[in-house]
Coordinates of C-alpha atoms and ligand atoms in Angstrom, one line a residue:
M6 CA 8.0 -8.8 -30.2
S7 CA 8.2 -7.4 -33.8
D8 CA 9.2 -4.4 -34.4
A9 CA 7.2 -4.0 -37.5
P10 CA 4.8 -1.1 -38.0
R11 CA 1.5 -2.0 -36.6
P12 CA -1.2 -1.7 -39.1
R13 CA -3.5 1.6 -39.1
L14 CA -6.9 2.4 -39.2
S15 CA -7.9 3.2 -42.5
N16 CA -10.3 2.4 -45.6
A17 CA -8.3 -0.7 -46.3
T18 CA -8.7 -2.0 -42.3
L19 CA -12.3 -0.5 -41.6
D20 CA -13.8 -3.9 -42.7
S21 CA -11.6 -5.8 -40.2
L22 CA -12.9 -4.1 -37.2
S23 CA -15.3 -5.9 -34.8
A24 CA -18.9 -5.7 -35.1
A25 CA -19.4 -4.1 -31.6
V26 CA -17.7 -0.9 -33.3
E27 CA -20.0 1.8 -35.2
R28 CA -19.0 2.5 -38.9
P29 CA -19.5 5.2 -40.8
G30 CA -21.6 2.5 -43.1
Y31 CA -22.0 5.0 -46.3
D32 CA -19.9 5.3 -49.6
R33 CA -17.1 7.4 -48.2
G34 CA -15.9 8.4 -52.0
A35 CA -18.8 9.9 -52.9
V36 CA -18.3 12.5 -49.9
Q37 CA -18.0 15.6 -51.2
A38 CA -16.3 18.6 -49.3
G39 CA -18.7 21.0 -48.1
V40 CA -17.5 22.3 -45.1
V41 CA -13.6 23.4 -44.5
H42 CA -12.6 23.2 -41.1
L43 CA -9.3 25.5 -39.1
G44 CA -8.2 24.0 -36.1
V45 CA -8.8 20.1 -36.4
G46 CA -8.5 19.6 -32.7
A47 CA -9.5 16.9 -30.4
F48 CA -13.1 18.8 -30.0
H49 CA -13.7 19.7 -34.1
R50 CA -13.5 15.7 -34.0
A51 CA -15.7 14.9 -31.6
H52 CA -18.1 17.7 -32.0
Q53 CA -18.9 19.2 -35.7
A54 CA -17.2 16.4 -37.6
V55 CA -19.6 13.8 -35.5
V56 CA -23.0 16.2 -36.9
F57 CA -21.3 16.3 -40.5
D58 CA -21.0 12.4 -40.1
T59 CA -24.7 11.8 -39.1
L60 CA -25.7 13.9 -41.7
I61 CA -24.0 11.9 -44.7
R62 CA -25.4 9.1 -42.9
Q63 CA -28.7 10.3 -43.3
G64 CA -28.2 10.6 -46.9
D65 CA -26.8 13.9 -47.7
P66 CA -23.1 13.5 -49.1
R67 CA -22.4 17.4 -49.5
W68 CA -20.9 17.7 -45.8
G69 CA -17.5 16.1 -45.6
V70 CA -14.5 18.2 -44.2
R71 CA -11.5 19.3 -45.7
G72 CA -9.4 19.9 -42.2
A73 CA -6.7 22.6 -41.9
S74 CA -4.0 23.6 -39.5
L75 CA -2.8 26.6 -39.2
R76 CA 0.2 25.8 -37.1
S77 CA 2.0 22.4 -37.5
A78 CA 1.7 19.1 -39.2
G79 CA 1.1 16.5 -36.3
V80 CA -2.7 16.3 -36.7
R81 CA -2.5 15.8 -40.6
D82 CA 0.5 12.9 -40.1
Q83 CA -2.0 11.6 -37.7
M84 CA -4.9 11.7 -40.0
N85 CA -4.1 11.3 -43.6
P86 CA -2.5 8.1 -43.4
Q87 CA -5.6 6.8 -41.7
D88 CA -7.8 8.4 -44.7
G89 CA -9.4 10.8 -42.4
L90 CA -11.0 8.1 -40.5
Y91 CA -10.9 8.1 -36.3
A92 CA -12.4 6.4 -33.4
M93 CA -14.5 8.1 -31.0
T94 CA -15.1 6.5 -27.8
V95 CA -18.2 7.9 -25.8
R96 CA -17.8 7.0 -22.0
D97 CA -20.3 7.3 -19.3
G98 CA -18.8 5.7 -16.1
T99 CA -18.4 1.8 -17.0
D100 CA -20.6 2.3 -20.1
E101 CA -18.3 2.9 -23.1
R102 CA -19.5 3.1 -27.1
V103 CA -17.2 3.3 -30.0
R104 CA -18.1 5.0 -33.1
V105 CA -15.5 5.4 -36.3
I106 CA -16.3 9.1 -38.0
G107 CA -15.7 9.3 -41.5
A108 CA -16.7 12.9 -42.5
V109 CA -13.0 14.3 -42.5
K110 CA -11.7 13.6 -46.3
D111 CA -8.2 15.0 -45.4
V112 CA -6.2 17.6 -43.7
L113 CA -4.0 20.2 -44.9
V114 CA -1.0 22.2 -43.4
A115 CA -1.7 25.6 -44.0
P116 CA 2.3 27.5 -43.1
E117 CA 3.2 24.5 -45.8
D118 CA 1.1 25.3 -48.6
P119 CA -1.1 28.3 -47.6
S120 CA -2.4 28.5 -51.4
T121 CA -4.1 25.1 -51.5
L122 CA -6.0 26.4 -48.2
V123 CA -7.1 29.6 -49.8
H124 CA -8.5 27.4 -52.7
A125 CA -9.7 25.2 -50.8
L126 CA -11.7 27.8 -48.8
A127 CA -12.6 29.5 -52.4
A128 CA -13.9 26.4 -53.8
P129 CA -17.8 26.5 -55.4
Q130 CA -18.4 23.3 -53.1
T131 CA -17.4 25.0 -49.9
H132 CA -20.5 26.3 -47.9
L133 CA -19.4 26.3 -44.7
V134 CA -16.3 27.0 -43.0
T135 CA -16.2 25.9 -39.1
L136 CA -13.5 27.3 -37.0
T137 CA -11.9 25.9 -33.4
I138 CA -8.7 27.4 -33.4
T139 CA -8.5 28.3 -29.3
E140 CA -9.6 31.6 -28.3
K141 CA -6.0 32.9 -28.5
G142 CA -6.1 31.9 -32.2
Y143 CA -8.4 34.7 -33.1
K144 CA -6.0 37.2 -32.5
L145 CA -8.5 39.4 -30.4
D146 CA -7.5 41.4 -27.1
P147 CA -9.7 39.2 -24.7
A148 CA -10.9 42.3 -22.8
T149 CA -12.3 44.3 -25.8
G150 CA -12.6 41.7 -28.8
S151 CA -10.6 44.1 -31.2
L152 CA -8.1 42.8 -33.6
L153 CA -4.1 42.6 -31.9
E154 CA -3.2 44.8 -34.7
D155 CA 0.2 45.3 -33.2
D156 CA 0.6 41.0 -33.3
A157 CA 3.3 40.0 -35.6
E158 CA 1.1 37.6 -37.7
V159 CA -1.7 40.2 -38.0
V160 CA 0.9 43.0 -39.1
A161 CA 2.0 40.5 -41.8
D162 CA -1.6 40.1 -42.8
L163 CA -2.6 43.2 -43.0
A164 CA 0.1 44.5 -45.1
D165 CA -0.2 41.5 -47.6
L166 CA -2.8 38.8 -48.0
S167 CA -0.9 36.3 -50.6
H168 CA 0.5 34.2 -48.1
P169 CA -2.2 34.5 -45.1
R170 CA -1.0 33.4 -41.8
T171 CA -4.0 33.9 -39.1
A172 CA -7.6 32.7 -39.3
P173 CA -8.8 36.4 -40.5
G174 CA -6.2 36.7 -43.0
F175 CA -7.1 33.0 -44.5
L176 CA -10.8 33.7 -44.7
T177 CA -10.2 37.5 -45.9
A178 CA -8.1 36.2 -48.6
A179 CA -10.7 33.3 -49.9
L180 CA -13.6 35.9 -49.4
S181 CA -11.6 38.1 -52.0
L182 CA -11.4 35.0 -54.0
R183 CA -14.7 34.2 -54.1
K184 CA -16.0 37.4 -54.8
A185 CA -13.5 37.6 -57.7
R186 CA -14.9 34.8 -59.1
G187 CA -18.7 36.1 -58.7
L188 CA -19.3 33.0 -55.7
K189 CA -21.1 33.6 -52.6
P190 CA -19.2 33.7 -49.5
F191 CA -19.3 30.8 -47.1
T192 CA -20.6 30.6 -43.9
A193 CA -18.0 31.1 -41.2
I194 CA -18.8 29.6 -37.9
S195 CA -16.9 30.0 -34.8
C196 CA -17.3 26.8 -32.7
D197 CA -14.8 28.3 -29.9
N198 CA -15.9 29.7 -26.5
L199 CA -15.3 33.0 -27.3
P200 CA -18.2 35.4 -26.0
H201 CA -20.3 36.7 -29.4
N202 CA -18.1 34.4 -31.6
G203 CA -19.7 35.4 -34.7
E204 CA -19.6 39.1 -34.5
R205 CA -16.0 38.7 -33.2
L206 CA -14.6 36.9 -35.9
K207 CA -16.8 38.9 -38.5
A208 CA -14.9 41.9 -36.9
S209 CA -11.8 40.5 -37.4
V210 CA -12.4 39.4 -41.2
L211 CA -13.9 43.3 -41.4
A212 CA -10.6 44.8 -40.5
M213 CA -8.4 42.6 -42.6
A214 CA -10.5 43.2 -45.3
R215 CA -11.0 47.1 -45.0
R216 CA -7.1 47.3 -45.1
S217 CA -6.5 45.1 -48.2
D218 CA -9.8 46.5 -50.4
P219 CA -12.7 48.5 -48.9
A220 CA -15.1 47.0 -51.5
L221 CA -14.4 43.7 -50.7
R222 CA -14.7 44.7 -46.9
D223 CA -18.7 46.4 -48.2
W224 CA -19.3 42.9 -49.8
I225 CA -18.6 40.5 -46.9
E226 CA -20.8 42.6 -45.0
A227 CA -23.2 42.9 -47.1
E228 CA -23.1 38.9 -48.2
G229 CA -21.6 37.0 -45.5
A230 CA -22.5 35.4 -42.5
F231 CA -20.9 34.9 -39.3
P232 CA -23.5 33.2 -37.2
Q233 CA -23.5 32.9 -33.6
T234 CA -22.9 30.2 -31.7
M235 CA -22.5 28.0 -28.5
V236 CA -20.9 24.7 -28.4
D237 CA -20.8 22.1 -25.8
R238 CA -19.4 18.9 -25.3
I239 CA -16.7 17.8 -23.0
V240 CA -13.6 16.6 -24.5
P241 CA -10.3 15.7 -22.6
S242 CA -7.2 15.4 -24.8
T243 CA -6.4 12.1 -26.0
T244 CA -3.5 10.6 -23.6
P245 CA -0.7 7.6 -24.7
E246 CA -3.0 5.1 -22.5
D247 CA -6.4 5.9 -24.6
I248 CA -4.4 5.1 -27.7
E249 CA -3.0 1.6 -26.3
A250 CA -6.8 0.7 -24.7
M251 CA -8.2 1.8 -28.5
A252 CA -5.4 -0.2 -30.3
A253 CA -6.6 -3.2 -28.2
R254 CA -10.1 -2.8 -29.1
L255 CA -9.9 -2.2 -33.0
R256 CA -6.7 -4.6 -33.4
V257 CA -5.1 -1.4 -35.8
L258 CA -3.9 1.5 -34.3
D259 CA -5.6 4.5 -34.5
L260 CA -3.3 7.8 -33.7
A261 CA -6.5 10.3 -34.3
M262 CA -9.2 9.0 -31.9
V263 CA -10.9 11.1 -29.5
K264 CA -12.7 10.6 -26.2
T265 CA -15.6 12.2 -25.0
E266 CA -19.0 12.5 -23.0
P267 CA -22.4 11.0 -24.3
F268 CA -23.5 14.9 -24.3
L269 CA -23.6 17.3 -27.4
Q270 CA -25.0 20.7 -27.8
W271 CA -24.7 22.9 -30.7
V272 CA -26.9 26.2 -30.9
I273 CA -26.4 28.1 -34.0
E274 CA -27.8 31.6 -35.3
D275 CA -30.0 31.1 -38.3
R276 CA -27.7 33.2 -40.7
F277 CA -26.5 32.0 -43.5
A278 CA -25.1 33.1 -46.6
G279 CA -25.5 30.5 -48.9
E280 CA -26.5 26.3 -48.7
R281 CA -26.6 24.8 -45.5
P282 CA -27.5 21.1 -44.2
E283 CA -30.6 20.4 -42.6
L284 CA -28.5 20.7 -39.1
E285 CA -31.7 20.1 -37.0
A286 CA -31.9 16.4 -38.4
A287 CA -28.3 15.8 -36.4
G288 CA -30.0 17.7 -33.2
V289 CA -28.4 21.0 -33.9
Q290 CA -30.5 23.9 -32.5
V291 CA -31.0 26.7 -35.0
T292 CA -32.2 30.1 -33.3
T293 CA -32.5 33.5 -34.0
S294 CA -31.2 34.1 -30.5
V295 CA -27.9 32.3 -29.7
A296 CA -26.6 35.0 -26.5
P297 CA -28.3 33.6 -23.9
W298 CA -27.4 29.8 -24.4
E299 CA -23.9 31.2 -24.9
E300 CA -24.2 33.2 -21.8
A301 CA -25.5 30.2 -19.5
K302 CA -23.0 28.1 -20.8
L303 CA -20.0 30.1 -20.6
R304 CA -20.9 31.3 -17.3
L305 CA -22.0 28.2 -15.6
L306 CA -20.3 25.5 -17.1
N307 CA -17.1 27.0 -18.1
G308 CA -17.3 29.4 -15.0
A309 CA -17.4 26.6 -12.5
H310 CA -14.7 24.5 -14.8
S311 CA -11.8 27.2 -14.5
A312 CA -12.6 27.6 -10.7
I313 CA -12.3 23.6 -10.7
A314 CA -9.1 23.8 -12.7
Y315 CA -7.1 26.5 -10.4
L316 CA -8.4 25.4 -7.1
G317 CA -8.3 21.7 -7.6
A318 CA -5.1 22.0 -9.5
L319 CA -3.4 24.3 -6.8
S320 CA -4.8 21.6 -3.7
G321 CA -3.0 18.5 -6.1
R322 CA -6.1 17.3 -8.0
T323 CA -5.2 16.0 -11.4
F324 CA -8.8 15.7 -12.9
V325 CA -11.9 17.1 -12.6
H326 CA -13.6 14.4 -11.1
E327 CA -11.2 14.0 -8.0
A328 CA -12.0 18.1 -7.5
T329 CA -15.9 17.6 -7.6
A330 CA -15.4 14.5 -5.2
D331 CA -14.4 16.9 -2.7
P332 CA -17.1 18.0 -0.5
A333 CA -16.2 21.6 0.0
L334 CA -15.0 22.2 -3.3
R335 CA -18.3 20.7 -4.4
A336 CA -20.3 23.3 -2.3
F337 CA -17.9 26.1 -3.1
V338 CA -19.0 25.3 -7.2
E339 CA -22.8 25.7 -6.0
R340 CA -21.9 29.0 -4.5
L341 CA -20.2 30.1 -7.8
W342 CA -23.1 29.2 -9.4
D343 CA -25.3 31.1 -7.2
E344 CA -23.6 34.2 -7.9
S345 CA -23.2 33.4 -11.6
A346 CA -27.0 32.2 -12.6
A347 CA -28.4 35.3 -10.5
T348 CA -26.8 37.4 -13.8
L349 CA -28.3 35.3 -16.4
S350 CA -31.5 36.2 -18.5
P351 CA -31.9 32.3 -19.5
P352 CA -33.2 31.1 -22.9
P353 CA -36.6 29.5 -23.2
G354 CA -36.5 26.1 -22.2
L355 CA -33.4 26.1 -20.1
D356 CA -34.6 24.9 -16.8
V357 CA -31.3 26.5 -14.7
G358 CA -31.7 24.2 -11.6
A359 CA -31.7 21.0 -13.8
Y360 CA -28.8 22.5 -15.6
R361 CA -26.7 23.1 -13.0
Q362 CA -27.6 19.4 -11.8
A363 CA -26.8 18.2 -15.1
L364 CA -23.3 20.0 -15.0
M365 CA -22.2 19.0 -11.9
A366 CA -23.3 14.9 -13.3
R367 CA -21.0 15.6 -16.2
F368 CA -18.2 17.2 -14.1
D369 CA -18.5 13.7 -12.0
N370 CA -18.0 11.5 -15.0
A371 CA -14.5 9.7 -14.0
S372 CA -14.3 7.7 -17.1
L373 CA -13.4 10.9 -18.6
N374 CA -9.9 11.7 -16.8
H375 CA -10.6 15.4 -17.6
R376 CA -7.0 17.1 -16.6
T377 CA -7.7 20.5 -14.6
R378 CA -3.9 21.8 -16.1
Q379 CA -5.7 21.3 -19.5
I380 CA -8.6 23.7 -18.2
A381 CA -6.3 25.7 -16.5
M382 CA -4.7 26.7 -19.8
D383 CA -4.6 30.2 -21.7
G384 CA -6.4 31.5 -18.6
S385 CA -6.0 35.2 -19.9
Q386 CA -8.3 34.5 -22.7
K387 CA -10.8 32.4 -20.7
L388 CA -11.4 34.9 -17.6
P389 CA -13.1 37.7 -18.9
Q390 CA -16.5 35.8 -20.4
R391 CA -16.4 32.8 -17.7
L392 CA -15.8 35.4 -14.5
L393 CA -15.5 39.0 -15.1
A394 CA -18.6 39.6 -17.0
P395 CA -20.8 38.2 -14.2
L396 CA -18.7 39.9 -11.4
A397 CA -19.1 43.1 -13.0
E398 CA -22.8 42.5 -13.7
R399 CA -22.9 42.0 -9.7
L400 CA -20.8 45.1 -8.8
S401 CA -22.9 47.2 -11.1
K402 CA -26.2 45.8 -9.3
D403 CA -24.3 45.9 -5.9
E404 CA -24.4 42.1 -5.2
P405 CA -22.1 40.1 -3.7
F406 CA -19.4 38.0 -5.2
E407 CA -16.9 36.2 -2.8
A408 CA -17.3 33.1 -4.9
L409 CA -16.2 34.6 -8.2
A410 CA -13.5 36.8 -6.3
L411 CA -12.3 33.4 -4.7
A412 CA -12.2 31.8 -8.4
I413 CA -10.5 34.8 -9.6
A414 CA -7.8 35.4 -6.9
A415 CA -7.2 31.4 -7.3
W416 CA -6.4 32.3 -11.2
M417 CA -3.9 35.0 -9.6
R418 CA -2.0 32.7 -7.6
W419 CA -1.4 30.5 -10.7
Q420 CA 0.5 33.0 -12.4
G421 CA 3.0 32.2 -9.7
G422 CA 3.6 28.9 -11.4
R423 CA 3.8 26.9 -8.2
D424 CA 1.2 24.9 -6.4
D425 CA 0.2 24.8 -2.7
A426 CA 2.8 21.9 -2.2
G427 CA 5.6 23.9 -3.8
A428 CA 5.8 22.2 -6.8
A429 CA 6.8 24.4 -9.9
F430 CA 4.9 24.1 -13.4
A431 CA 4.9 26.3 -16.3
V432 CA 1.8 28.4 -17.0
D433 CA 0.6 27.8 -20.1
D434 CA -1.1 31.0 -21.8
P435 CA 0.1 33.7 -24.3
L436 CA 0.2 36.2 -21.4
A437 CA 2.4 34.0 -19.1
A438 CA 5.4 36.6 -19.6
I439 CA 3.0 39.3 -18.7
T440 CA 1.1 37.7 -16.0
R441 CA 4.3 36.4 -14.2
R442 CA 6.3 39.8 -14.4
A443 CA 3.1 41.3 -12.8
Y444 CA 3.1 38.5 -9.8
D445 CA 6.6 38.7 -8.8
S446 CA 6.8 42.5 -8.7
V447 CA 5.8 42.1 -5.3
P448 CA 5.3 39.8 -2.6
D449 CA 2.0 40.7 -1.1
A450 CA -1.4 40.0 -1.8
A451 CA -2.5 43.4 -2.1
G452 CA 0.2 44.4 -4.4
R453 CA -0.1 41.3 -6.7
V454 CA -4.1 42.1 -6.8
A455 CA -3.1 45.8 -8.2
A456 CA -0.3 44.6 -10.3
L457 CA -2.5 41.9 -12.1
L458 CA -5.5 44.2 -12.5
A459 CA -3.3 46.9 -14.1
I460 CA -3.3 44.4 -17.0
E461 CA -6.1 45.8 -19.2
T462 CA -6.1 43.5 -21.8
I463 CA -7.8 41.3 -19.3
F464 CA -9.3 43.0 -16.6
P465 CA -11.4 46.5 -18.0
P466 CA -10.3 49.3 -16.5
R467 CA -13.8 50.4 -14.4
L468 CA -13.6 46.8 -12.6
A469 CA -10.1 47.2 -12.0
A470 CA -10.2 50.3 -10.3
A471 CA -13.4 49.3 -8.5
E472 CA -12.6 49.1 -4.6
P473 CA -14.7 46.4 -3.4
V474 CA -13.3 44.4 -6.3
R475 CA -9.7 45.1 -5.2
H476 CA -10.8 44.4 -1.5
A477 CA -12.8 41.1 -2.4
L478 CA -9.6 40.1 -4.4
T479 CA -6.9 40.6 -2.0
Q480 CA -8.7 38.8 0.5
Q481 CA -9.4 35.8 -0.9
L482 CA -5.5 35.7 -2.5
D483 CA -4.4 36.3 1.0
R484 CA -6.6 33.4 2.2
L485 CA -5.2 30.7 -0.8
D486 CA -1.7 32.4 0.1
R487 CA -1.9 31.3 3.9
L488 CA -4.6 28.5 3.8
G489 CA -3.5 26.9 0.1
A490 CA -6.6 26.4 -2.4
Q491 CA -8.3 23.5 0.1
G492 CA -8.0 25.7 3.2
A493 CA -9.2 28.8 1.3
V494 CA -12.4 26.8 -0.2
E495 CA -13.1 25.6 3.2
A496 CA -13.3 28.8 4.8
F497 CA -15.2 30.2 2.2
G498 CA -18.2 32.3 3.5
Q499 CA -16.4 32.4 7.3
P500 CA -15.0 35.6 8.7
D501 CA -11.0 36.1 9.0
Ligands
NAI14 P1 -6.6 20.4 -29.4 O1 -5.9 21.3 -28.4 O2 -7.0 19.4 -29.8 O3 -6.9 21.6 -30.6 C1 -6.4 22.9 -30.5 C2 -6.6 23.3 -32.2 O4 -6.3 24.8 -32.1 C3 -5.6 22.9 -32.9 O5 -6.0 22.3 -34.1 C4 -4.4 23.9 -32.9 O6 -3.7 24.0 -34.4 C5 -5.5 25.3 -33.2 N1 -4.8 26.5 -32.7 C6 -4.2 26.4 -31.4 N2 -3.6 27.5 -31.1 C7 -3.8 28.2 -32.7 C8 -3.4 29.5 -33.1 N3 -2.7 30.4 -32.0 N4 -3.8 29.5 -34.3 C9 -4.4 28.8 -35.4 N5 -4.7 27.8 -34.9 C10 -4.2 27.3 -33.2 O7 -8.0 21.5 -28.3 P2 -9.5 21.2 -28.2 O8 -9.8 20.1 -27.6 O9 -9.8 20.8 -29.7 O10 -10.3 22.8 -27.9 C11 -10.1 23.6 -29.0 C12 -11.0 24.5 -28.7 O11 -12.5 24.5 -28.9 C13 -11.5 25.3 -27.6 O12 -10.1 26.5 -27.5 C14 -12.4 26.0 -27.3 O13 -12.5 27.1 -27.8 C15 -13.0 24.9 -28.1 N6 -14.2 24.1 -27.3 C16 -13.8 22.6 -26.9 C17 -14.4 22.1 -26.0 C18 -13.6 20.9 -25.3 O14 -14.0 20.1 -24.3 N7 -12.1 20.5 -25.7 C19 -15.9 22.2 -25.6 C20 -16.2 23.3 -26.4 C21 -15.3 24.2 -27.4
CS2_15 C1 -12.8 23.6 -20.9 C2 -13.9 23.8 -22.3 O1 -10.5 23.9 -21.6 C3 -11.5 24.3 -21.4 O2 -11.5 25.6 -20.9 O3 -13.9 24.4 -20.4 O4 -13.3 23.2 -23.3 C4 -15.1 22.8 -21.7 O5 -14.6 21.5 -21.5 C5 -16.0 23.0 -23.0 O6 -16.0 24.1 -23.0 C6 -17.3 22.1 -22.8 O7 -18.5 22.5 -23.8

């Protein structure tokens, strides 16, 4: 076999792809960069970039994307040699469709050259700034949503915005430049699974701006726009096997490909600072009230995902579809949904019963191979909106919350870094050192529950102090310790 580098997907090789692969079909040279996106991970490539690609295909070339990474050069090195092109494979059972997305023009690496990113954000043609930087990328306290003012990068940005490091730092520096140039602010759209994502992003930018220039803060408050959003599409991380399978299909190598499901939903609050695309034409819901959509998605889809991730991974399930194939775990997810669904005020047009059925079918999609450990990541940032919020609501109404307690107790057991078969793993979470210390500080379930509940950045003090919460968590953690996750799920609802 020859060692010559394999040809890559690019503008030059696009025409060589088989006719079965859908291509952009527009003049990429005419595409402008109306969008700057921070965090060009798998999700952006399978969600927002697809919407912008659709809008360009429909004839509006203003909505090309300049991407940026706030951390490493990895995605830039995958995408720039491919002229920003990548394939998205949409898998549903045995059905697979491949579409090459052309909306991304290039990717910048902010730490190498922060000023180029600030200038891209401040460019007159930039109207939208979208973000998928993970929950932890916002540098917020997960329990309260306030800016982590003692985080080293936040401290640096608060002191000096000439070389920003954080997302709110970049947005603030660029908004300052726009104000000085007499431009309108861009619309900043958080597409992460944070609760009240728009409000939280706005508050962090205002906190940065207030420190550097109170007049800038007031201008952003008056003229800026940070719409709330609900984003939904399951996008598992790409594996080397996915890349090889795609190379066989395309006959060129694509290091930036993504895999996903057919479902895509994007609900955006109708709040824009300047020009915006006709998002509705690409299937986006633009509405006055996003909160009910967001709550339903975070508590039902993501809450169940986290429960499946911890219970599934502890009991040795690699993928979500393997976990939902187990009748006991599947029945448990329904009980969890019974508890969480009762805390919702569903938006008009959402049939919660049908939504639950559709979610289970999406989890069952065996062609996605969505790893339980991917979802288990960063639990400290996810627990509050997914599981603790519905728990708090049920507690305040004196309603039972055993299923929520088992899901949270499974997260607690995960903090010990050992699955039910005794295999050790590293907990991937910005607070892993703190949760591990709490977990290791005492050997029994009651002590561990108390030590973990004392972490105020995850658990609101009122919730942590409630005796019924402690009691239920201790009972479920004790069962997990004695019976393992599978046993605890099978014993769910039965007396000890
Ligand atoms: P990914 O791992 O492919 O990409 C993560 C991106 O976030 C990368 O660009 C990375 O550089 C950036 N990032 C990570 N930590 C950061 C930090 N501390 N500061 C700044 N940037 C940071 O993950 P993926 O799949 O793109 O997901 C990203 C986020 O998108 C999720 O955390 C979630 O909030 C949201 N999302 C993901 C969905 C999915 O199914 N993958 C679906 C719905 C929302
Ligand atoms: C998942 C989400 O990784 C996780 O925490 O629960 O990324 C999930 O896949 C998406 O929210 C689906 O829209």
